[in-house]
Tab-separated table of C-alpha atoms and ligand atoms in Angstrom:
chain	number	residue	atom	x	y	z
A	1	MET	CA	-37.680	16.849	-28.570
A	2	ALA	CA	-34.646	16.489	-26.007
A	3	ARG	CA	-34.035	19.711	-23.688
A	4	ILE	CA	-30.670	20.808	-22.272
A	5	ILE	CA	-31.601	21.688	-18.984
A	6	GLY	CA	-27.992	23.454	-18.060
A	7	GLY	CA	-24.548	22.730	-17.882
A	8	ILE	CA	-22.275	21.891	-14.861
A	9	THR	CA	-18.029	22.520	-15.155
A	10	THR	CA	-15.822	21.614	-12.638
A	11	SER	CA	-11.916	20.582	-12.409
A	12	HIS	CA	-10.891	16.911	-11.641
A	13	VAL	CA	-8.123	15.810	-9.551
A	14	PRO	CA	-6.742	12.361	-8.923
A	15	ALA	CA	-6.333	13.020	-5.269
A	16	ILE	CA	-10.204	13.840	-4.561
A	17	GLY	CA	-10.550	9.876	-5.481
A	18	GLY	CA	-8.281	9.321	-2.146
A	19	ALA	CA	-10.168	11.956	-0.490
A	20	ILE	CA	-13.332	10.701	-0.994
A	21	HIS	CA	-12.187	6.972	-0.134
A	22	LYS	CA	-10.827	8.381	3.104
A	23	ARG	CA	-13.880	10.158	4.127
A	24	LEU	CA	-11.592	13.447	4.138
A	25	GLN	CA	-14.795	15.940	3.183
A	26	ASP	CA	-14.570	17.620	6.672
A	27	ASP	CA	-10.599	17.770	6.798
A	28	PRO	CA	-9.793	21.520	6.780
A	29	TYR	CA	-7.594	21.035	3.823
A	30	TRP	CA	-10.573	19.377	1.803
A	31	LYS	CA	-13.527	21.333	3.259
A	32	PRO	CA	-13.408	24.420	1.307
A	33	PHE	CA	-13.244	22.122	-1.652
A	34	PHE	CA	-16.074	19.805	-1.019
A	35	ASP	CA	-18.200	22.413	0.134
A	36	GLY	CA	-19.118	23.798	-3.262
A	37	TYR	CA	-20.757	20.655	-4.147
A	38	PRO	CA	-23.857	19.978	-2.016
A	39	PRO	CA	-25.739	23.215	-3.957
A	40	VAL	CA	-25.086	21.115	-7.248
A	41	ARG	CA	-26.599	17.932	-5.870
A	42	GLN	CA	-29.712	19.903	-4.384
A	43	TRP	CA	-30.231	21.515	-7.956
A	44	LEU	CA	-29.954	17.832	-9.566
A	45	ALA	CA	-32.315	16.288	-7.229
A	46	GLN	CA	-35.145	18.680	-8.481
A	47	ALA	CA	-33.470	19.431	-12.021
A	48	ARG	CA	-33.201	15.075	-12.537
A	49	PRO	CA	-31.594	14.682	-16.017
A	50	ASP	CA	-31.972	11.524	-17.911
A	51	VAL	CA	-28.917	11.574	-19.813
A	52	LEU	CA	-25.438	13.491	-19.126
A	53	VAL	CA	-23.271	14.514	-21.906
A	54	LEU	CA	-19.726	14.587	-20.168
A	55	ILE	CA	-17.113	16.338	-21.803
A	56	TYR	CA	-13.440	15.503	-20.608
A	57	ASN	CA	-10.116	14.919	-21.429
A	58	ASP	CA	-8.186	11.507	-21.067
A	59	HIS	CA	-4.855	11.246	-19.758
A	60	GLY	CA	-3.502	8.159	-21.119
A	61	LEU	CA	-6.061	5.375	-19.928
A	62	ASN	CA	-8.131	4.891	-23.069
A	63	PHE	CA	-5.958	6.608	-25.614
A	64	PHE	CA	-2.167	6.774	-25.721
A	65	LEU	CA	0.502	8.888	-27.571
A	66	ASP	CA	0.643	6.237	-30.250
A	67	LYS	CA	-3.090	7.142	-31.216
A	68	MET	CA	-4.581	10.280	-30.133
A	69	PRO	CA	-7.764	11.502	-31.836
A	70	THR	CA	-8.484	15.183	-31.396
A	71	PHE	CA	-12.293	14.470	-30.377
A	72	ALA	CA	-13.902	11.039	-29.970
A	73	VAL	CA	-17.269	10.496	-28.738
A	74	GLY	CA	-18.051	7.113	-26.969
A	75	ALA	CA	-21.084	4.623	-28.188
A	76	ALA	CA	-20.863	1.831	-25.383
A	77	PRO	CA	-23.452	0.193	-23.602
A	78	GLU	CA	-21.489	0.795	-20.510
A	79	TYR	CA	-18.336	2.544	-19.599
A	80	HIS	CA	-15.525	1.115	-17.355
A	81	ASN	CA	-13.148	2.887	-15.175
A	82	ALA	CA	-9.600	1.266	-14.503
A	83	ASP	CA	-6.211	1.671	-12.275
A	84	GLU	CA	-4.576	4.730	-13.752
A	85	GLY	CA	-1.460	4.339	-11.235
A	86	TRP	CA	-3.168	7.042	-8.762
A	87	GLY	CA	-3.448	4.615	-6.033
A	88	ILE	CA	-7.403	5.461	-5.980
A	89	PRO	CA	-10.028	2.894	-6.010
A	90	THR	CA	-11.754	2.503	-9.516
A	91	LEU	CA	-15.291	3.405	-9.679
A	92	PRO	CA	-18.402	1.473	-10.619
A	93	PRO	CA	-19.385	1.309	-14.203
A	94	PHE	CA	-21.400	4.041	-15.917
A	95	PRO	CA	-24.491	2.897	-17.971
A	96	GLY	CA	-24.257	4.608	-21.712
A	97	ASP	CA	-27.109	6.181	-23.778
A	98	GLN	CA	-26.382	4.229	-27.531
A	99	ASP	CA	-29.207	6.098	-28.981
A	100	LEU	CA	-28.207	9.332	-28.424
A	101	SER	CA	-24.263	8.385	-28.973
A	102	TRP	CA	-25.334	7.827	-32.261
A	103	HIS	CA	-27.707	10.544	-32.983
A	104	MET	CA	-24.708	12.806	-31.828
A	105	ILE	CA	-21.781	10.870	-33.934
A	106	GLU	CA	-24.248	11.106	-36.808
A	107	SER	CA	-25.310	15.286	-36.179
A	108	LEU	CA	-21.644	15.763	-35.598
A	109	VAL	CA	-20.460	13.972	-38.914
A	110	ALA	CA	-23.146	16.100	-40.700
A	111	ASP	CA	-22.112	19.489	-39.246
A	112	GLU	CA	-18.516	18.352	-40.398
A	113	PHE	CA	-16.593	17.505	-37.237
A	114	ASP	CA	-14.922	14.251	-38.273
A	115	ILE	CA	-14.909	12.500	-34.907
A	116	VAL	CA	-13.762	9.221	-33.784
A	117	THR	CA	-16.320	6.994	-32.640
A	118	CYS	CA	-15.814	4.121	-29.606
A	119	GLN	CA	-17.828	1.153	-29.022
A	120	GLU	CA	-15.607	0.604	-25.971
A	121	MET	CA	-13.954	3.021	-23.876
A	122	LEU	CA	-12.364	3.281	-20.658
A	123	VAL	CA	-13.182	6.636	-18.695
A	124	ASP	CA	-10.520	7.999	-16.242
A	125	HIS	CA	-10.516	10.405	-13.425
A	126	ALA	CA	-11.612	13.087	-15.199
A	127	PHE	CA	-14.809	11.501	-15.940
A	128	THR	CA	-15.363	9.329	-12.762
A	129	LEU	CA	-14.503	11.637	-9.905
A	130	PRO	CA	-16.872	14.339	-11.046
A	131	MET	CA	-19.593	11.904	-11.425
A	132	ALA	CA	-18.700	10.623	-7.668
A	133	LEU	CA	-18.735	14.546	-6.341
A	134	LEU	CA	-22.151	15.010	-7.922
A	135	TRP	CA	-23.708	11.370	-6.979
A	136	PRO	CA	-21.642	10.339	-4.020
A	137	ASP	CA	-23.449	7.041	-3.623
A	138	GLN	CA	-21.938	6.567	-6.807
A	139	ARG	CA	-25.388	4.709	-8.107
A	140	TRP	CA	-25.508	6.814	-11.333
A	141	PRO	CA	-28.739	7.980	-11.799
A	142	VAL	CA	-28.085	9.113	-15.428
A	143	ARG	CA	-27.108	7.475	-18.770
A	144	VAL	CA	-23.975	9.129	-19.913
A	145	VAL	CA	-22.443	9.928	-23.220
A	146	PRO	CA	-18.689	10.471	-22.874
A	147	VAL	CA	-16.803	13.163	-25.448
A	148	VAL	CA	-12.952	13.401	-25.215
A	149	ILE	CA	-10.856	16.011	-26.330
A	150	ASN	CA	-7.372	15.787	-26.971
A	151	THR	CA	-5.233	18.287	-24.500
A	152	VAL	CA	-2.072	15.623	-23.727
A	153	GLN	CA	-0.492	15.670	-27.358
A	154	ALA	CA	0.139	18.253	-29.442
A	155	PRO	CA	-1.434	19.797	-32.091
A	156	LEU	CA	-4.593	20.519	-29.772
A	157	PRO	CA	-7.786	21.621	-31.486
A	158	SER	CA	-7.915	25.835	-30.590
A	159	ALA	CA	-10.337	27.340	-28.077
A	160	SER	CA	-12.318	28.558	-31.003
A	161	ARG	CA	-12.559	24.975	-32.920
A	162	CYS	CA	-13.811	23.978	-29.237
A	163	PHE	CA	-16.350	26.419	-28.624
A	164	ARG	CA	-17.642	25.754	-32.196
A	165	PHE	CA	-17.503	21.951	-31.473
A	166	GLY	CA	-19.570	22.170	-28.230
A	167	GLN	CA	-21.883	24.460	-30.566
A	168	ALA	CA	-22.362	21.354	-32.909
A	169	ILE	CA	-23.128	19.069	-30.005
A	170	GLY	CA	-25.858	21.431	-28.599
A	171	ARG	CA	-27.440	21.479	-31.903
A	172	ALA	CA	-27.198	17.535	-31.842
A	173	ILE	CA	-28.773	17.188	-28.598
A	174	GLN	CA	-31.397	19.516	-29.740
A	175	SER	CA	-32.469	17.444	-32.636
A	176	TRP	CA	-32.823	14.403	-30.575
A	177	GLU	CA	-36.398	13.338	-30.941
A	178	ALA	CA	-36.523	11.843	-27.561
A	179	ASP	CA	-38.554	13.424	-24.991
A	180	GLN	CA	-35.318	13.735	-22.020
A	181	ARG	CA	-33.562	15.907	-19.753
A	182	VAL	CA	-29.967	16.296	-21.006
A	183	LEU	CA	-27.337	17.864	-18.808
A	184	VAL	CA	-23.703	19.079	-20.288
A	185	MET	CA	-20.664	18.727	-18.196
A	186	GLY	CA	-16.910	19.760	-18.658
A	187	THR	CA	-14.172	18.649	-16.487
A	188	GLY	CA	-10.599	20.253	-16.348
A	189	GLY	CA	-8.706	23.246	-15.263
A	190	LEU	CA	-8.458	25.928	-14.097
A	191	SER	CA	-5.329	26.966	-13.966
A	192	HIS	CA	-2.359	24.381	-13.033
A	193	GLN	CA	1.026	22.947	-14.417
A	194	LEU	CA	2.221	19.716	-13.092
A	195	ASP	CA	5.925	19.683	-14.723
A	196	GLY	CA	8.684	21.807	-15.369
A	197	THR	CA	10.044	25.031	-13.923
A	198	ARG	CA	6.623	26.695	-13.709
A	199	ALA	CA	5.293	23.662	-11.713
A	200	GLY	CA	2.743	25.066	-9.136
A	201	HIS	CA	1.764	27.798	-11.546
A	202	ILE	CA	-1.806	29.345	-10.879
A	203	ASN	CA	-3.493	32.224	-12.397
A	204	LYS	CA	-6.090	33.271	-9.979
A	205	GLU	CA	-6.937	36.455	-11.876
A	206	PHE	CA	-7.299	34.675	-15.350
A	207	ASP	CA	-9.691	32.104	-13.933
A	208	LEU	CA	-11.720	34.386	-12.166
A	209	LYS	CA	-12.275	36.426	-15.677
A	210	PHE	CA	-13.006	33.216	-17.257
A	211	MET	CA	-15.384	32.131	-14.868
A	212	ALA	CA	-17.394	35.141	-15.318
A	213	SER	CA	-16.819	35.219	-19.176
A	214	MET	CA	-18.728	31.615	-19.162
A	215	ILE	CA	-21.933	33.524	-18.404
A	216	ASP	CA	-21.957	36.917	-20.190
A	217	ASP	CA	-19.293	36.436	-22.780
A	218	PRO	CA	-18.833	32.937	-23.689
A	219	LYS	CA	-16.503	33.454	-26.322
A	220	TRP	CA	-14.094	35.744	-24.266
A	221	ALA	CA	-11.460	32.679	-24.245
A	222	THR	CA	-11.518	32.060	-27.844
A	223	GLN	CA	-9.604	35.466	-28.605
A	224	TYR	CA	-6.336	33.149	-27.215
A	225	SER	CA	-4.302	30.846	-28.826
A	226	ASN	CA	-3.370	27.311	-27.163
A	227	GLU	CA	0.245	28.751	-26.442
A	228	GLU	CA	-1.366	32.078	-24.841
A	229	LEU	CA	-3.730	29.831	-22.815
A	230	VAL	CA	-0.637	27.625	-21.521
A	231	GLU	CA	1.348	30.835	-21.161
A	232	LEU	CA	-1.728	32.157	-18.887
A	233	THR	CA	-2.915	28.955	-16.824
A	234	GLY	CA	-0.030	26.469	-17.137
A	235	THR	CA	0.448	23.495	-19.184
A	236	GLN	CA	-2.344	21.688	-17.852
A	237	GLY	CA	-4.403	24.874	-17.312
A	238	ILE	CA	-5.350	24.112	-21.189
A	239	GLU	CA	-7.941	21.448	-19.833
A	240	LEU	CA	-10.070	24.670	-19.352
A	241	LEU	CA	-10.964	24.017	-23.233
A	242	MET	CA	-13.542	21.303	-21.636
A	243	TRP	CA	-15.489	24.377	-19.881
A	244	LEU	CA	-15.762	25.888	-23.343
A	245	VAL	CA	-16.711	22.967	-25.112
A	246	ALA	CA	-19.493	22.515	-22.687
A	247	ARG	CA	-20.397	26.365	-22.675
A	248	GLY	CA	-20.783	25.830	-26.537
A	249	ALA	CA	-23.204	23.479	-25.952
A	250	LEU	CA	-25.492	25.330	-23.916
A	251	PRO	CA	-27.989	27.978	-24.856
A	252	ASP	CA	-26.629	31.484	-25.503
A	253	LYS	CA	-28.527	32.823	-22.474
A	254	VAL	CA	-27.577	30.997	-18.932
A	255	GLU	CA	-27.978	31.699	-15.448
A	256	LYS	CA	-25.202	31.189	-12.978
A	257	LEU	CA	-26.860	29.190	-9.908
A	258	HIS	CA	-23.748	28.558	-8.199
A	259	SER	CA	-20.039	28.742	-8.444
A	260	ASN	CA	-16.904	27.528	-6.208
A	261	TYR	CA	-13.337	28.516	-6.503
A	262	HIS	CA	-10.691	27.111	-4.324
A	263	ILE	CA	-6.643	26.901	-4.677
A	264	PRO	CA	-5.095	24.948	-4.408
A	265	ILE	CA	-6.184	21.460	-4.423
A	266	SER	CA	-2.963	19.497	-5.114
A	267	ASN	CA	-1.525	21.518	-7.771
A	268	THR	CA	-4.773	23.077	-9.242
A	269	ALA	CA	-6.603	26.183	-9.022
A	270	SER	CA	-10.574	24.019	-8.880
A	271	GLY	CA	-13.404	25.803	-10.272
A	272	LEU	CA	-17.008	24.854	-10.058
A	273	MET	CA	-19.767	26.445	-11.887
A	274	LEU	CA	-23.392	25.453	-12.609
A	275	MET	CA	-25.355	27.151	-14.925
A	276	GLU	CA	-29.049	26.361	-15.892
A	277	SER	CA	-30.552	27.362	-19.196
A	278	ARG	CA	-32.489	30.259	-20.368
A	279	GLY	CA	-34.607	31.030	-23.146
B	1	DHB	C1	-3.749	17.053	-11.083
B	1	DHB	C2	-4.519	17.613	-11.594
B	1	DHB	C3	-5.303	17.415	-12.905
B	1	DHB	O1	-5.865	17.815	-13.674
B	1	DHB	C4	-4.961	15.946	-13.207
B	1	DHB	O2	-5.422	15.456	-14.591
B	1	DHB	C5	-3.599	15.104	-12.331
B	1	DHB	C6	-3.218	15.866	-11.410
B	1	DHB	C7	-3.155	17.505	-9.812
B	1	DHB	O3	-3.108	18.879	-9.434
B	1	DHB	O4	-2.452	17.067	-9.049
B	2	FE	FE1	-6.413	16.913	-15.678
């Protein structure tokens, strides 16, 4: 049977793509951010995941306002990146795992999550840049299953619904009859707001509480409505829902192996956590 070996949660910001391209990892602005990732890469080298379930929010590359699924799961043989208009290089294609994709889709629908299935799917910066942070040579050693959650157009799924969706993803992976090591990743957040009178809003106190809750009290953030989460963390801070989905997919008990928090990267409070499954 498949085993969920652990989870990684990280922010995603388009400017990271430019910094990688210009090799700015040791630049004073970028160093505290990039320095978060080598411990995760060291763990990956010994944990050797076969497959990665990557939970993220598309920002208009694959889904636009005309057709906006709440939850979507990729089932493609390969996933391509494309120009989103940020002026950053597109990254090489990512190999899919169609066997796990269809197993997850069947399991999720049986579990009453009526997701959209995508046999073709472009992946945006929220998918590609975390991959490039984990595997800087961009020769992807894992097959992927992308999972997309709408955080772009109201109505968004609630925090508690997202956590339960994550639990259903966890059940799906664990019932996959393949001797494979599966890693779960959630990308988005933490607090940030890109537009309006509160542009630049960051809430360090909330972010740090949220990061701590991921280990000891994973349902903590589900006490809040999405309106409250936007008030607390900004209009794009709501992307922290991705972290809740990823955490829901992990076993109840996890150990925090590493974390980083740095303000700001572009307009974003950037967070990173590495959690290993226990029990
Ligand atoms: C920024 C952050 C995001 O999460 C995103 O999707 C786009 C831009 C930013 O801080 O610039
Ligand atoms: Fe984003």
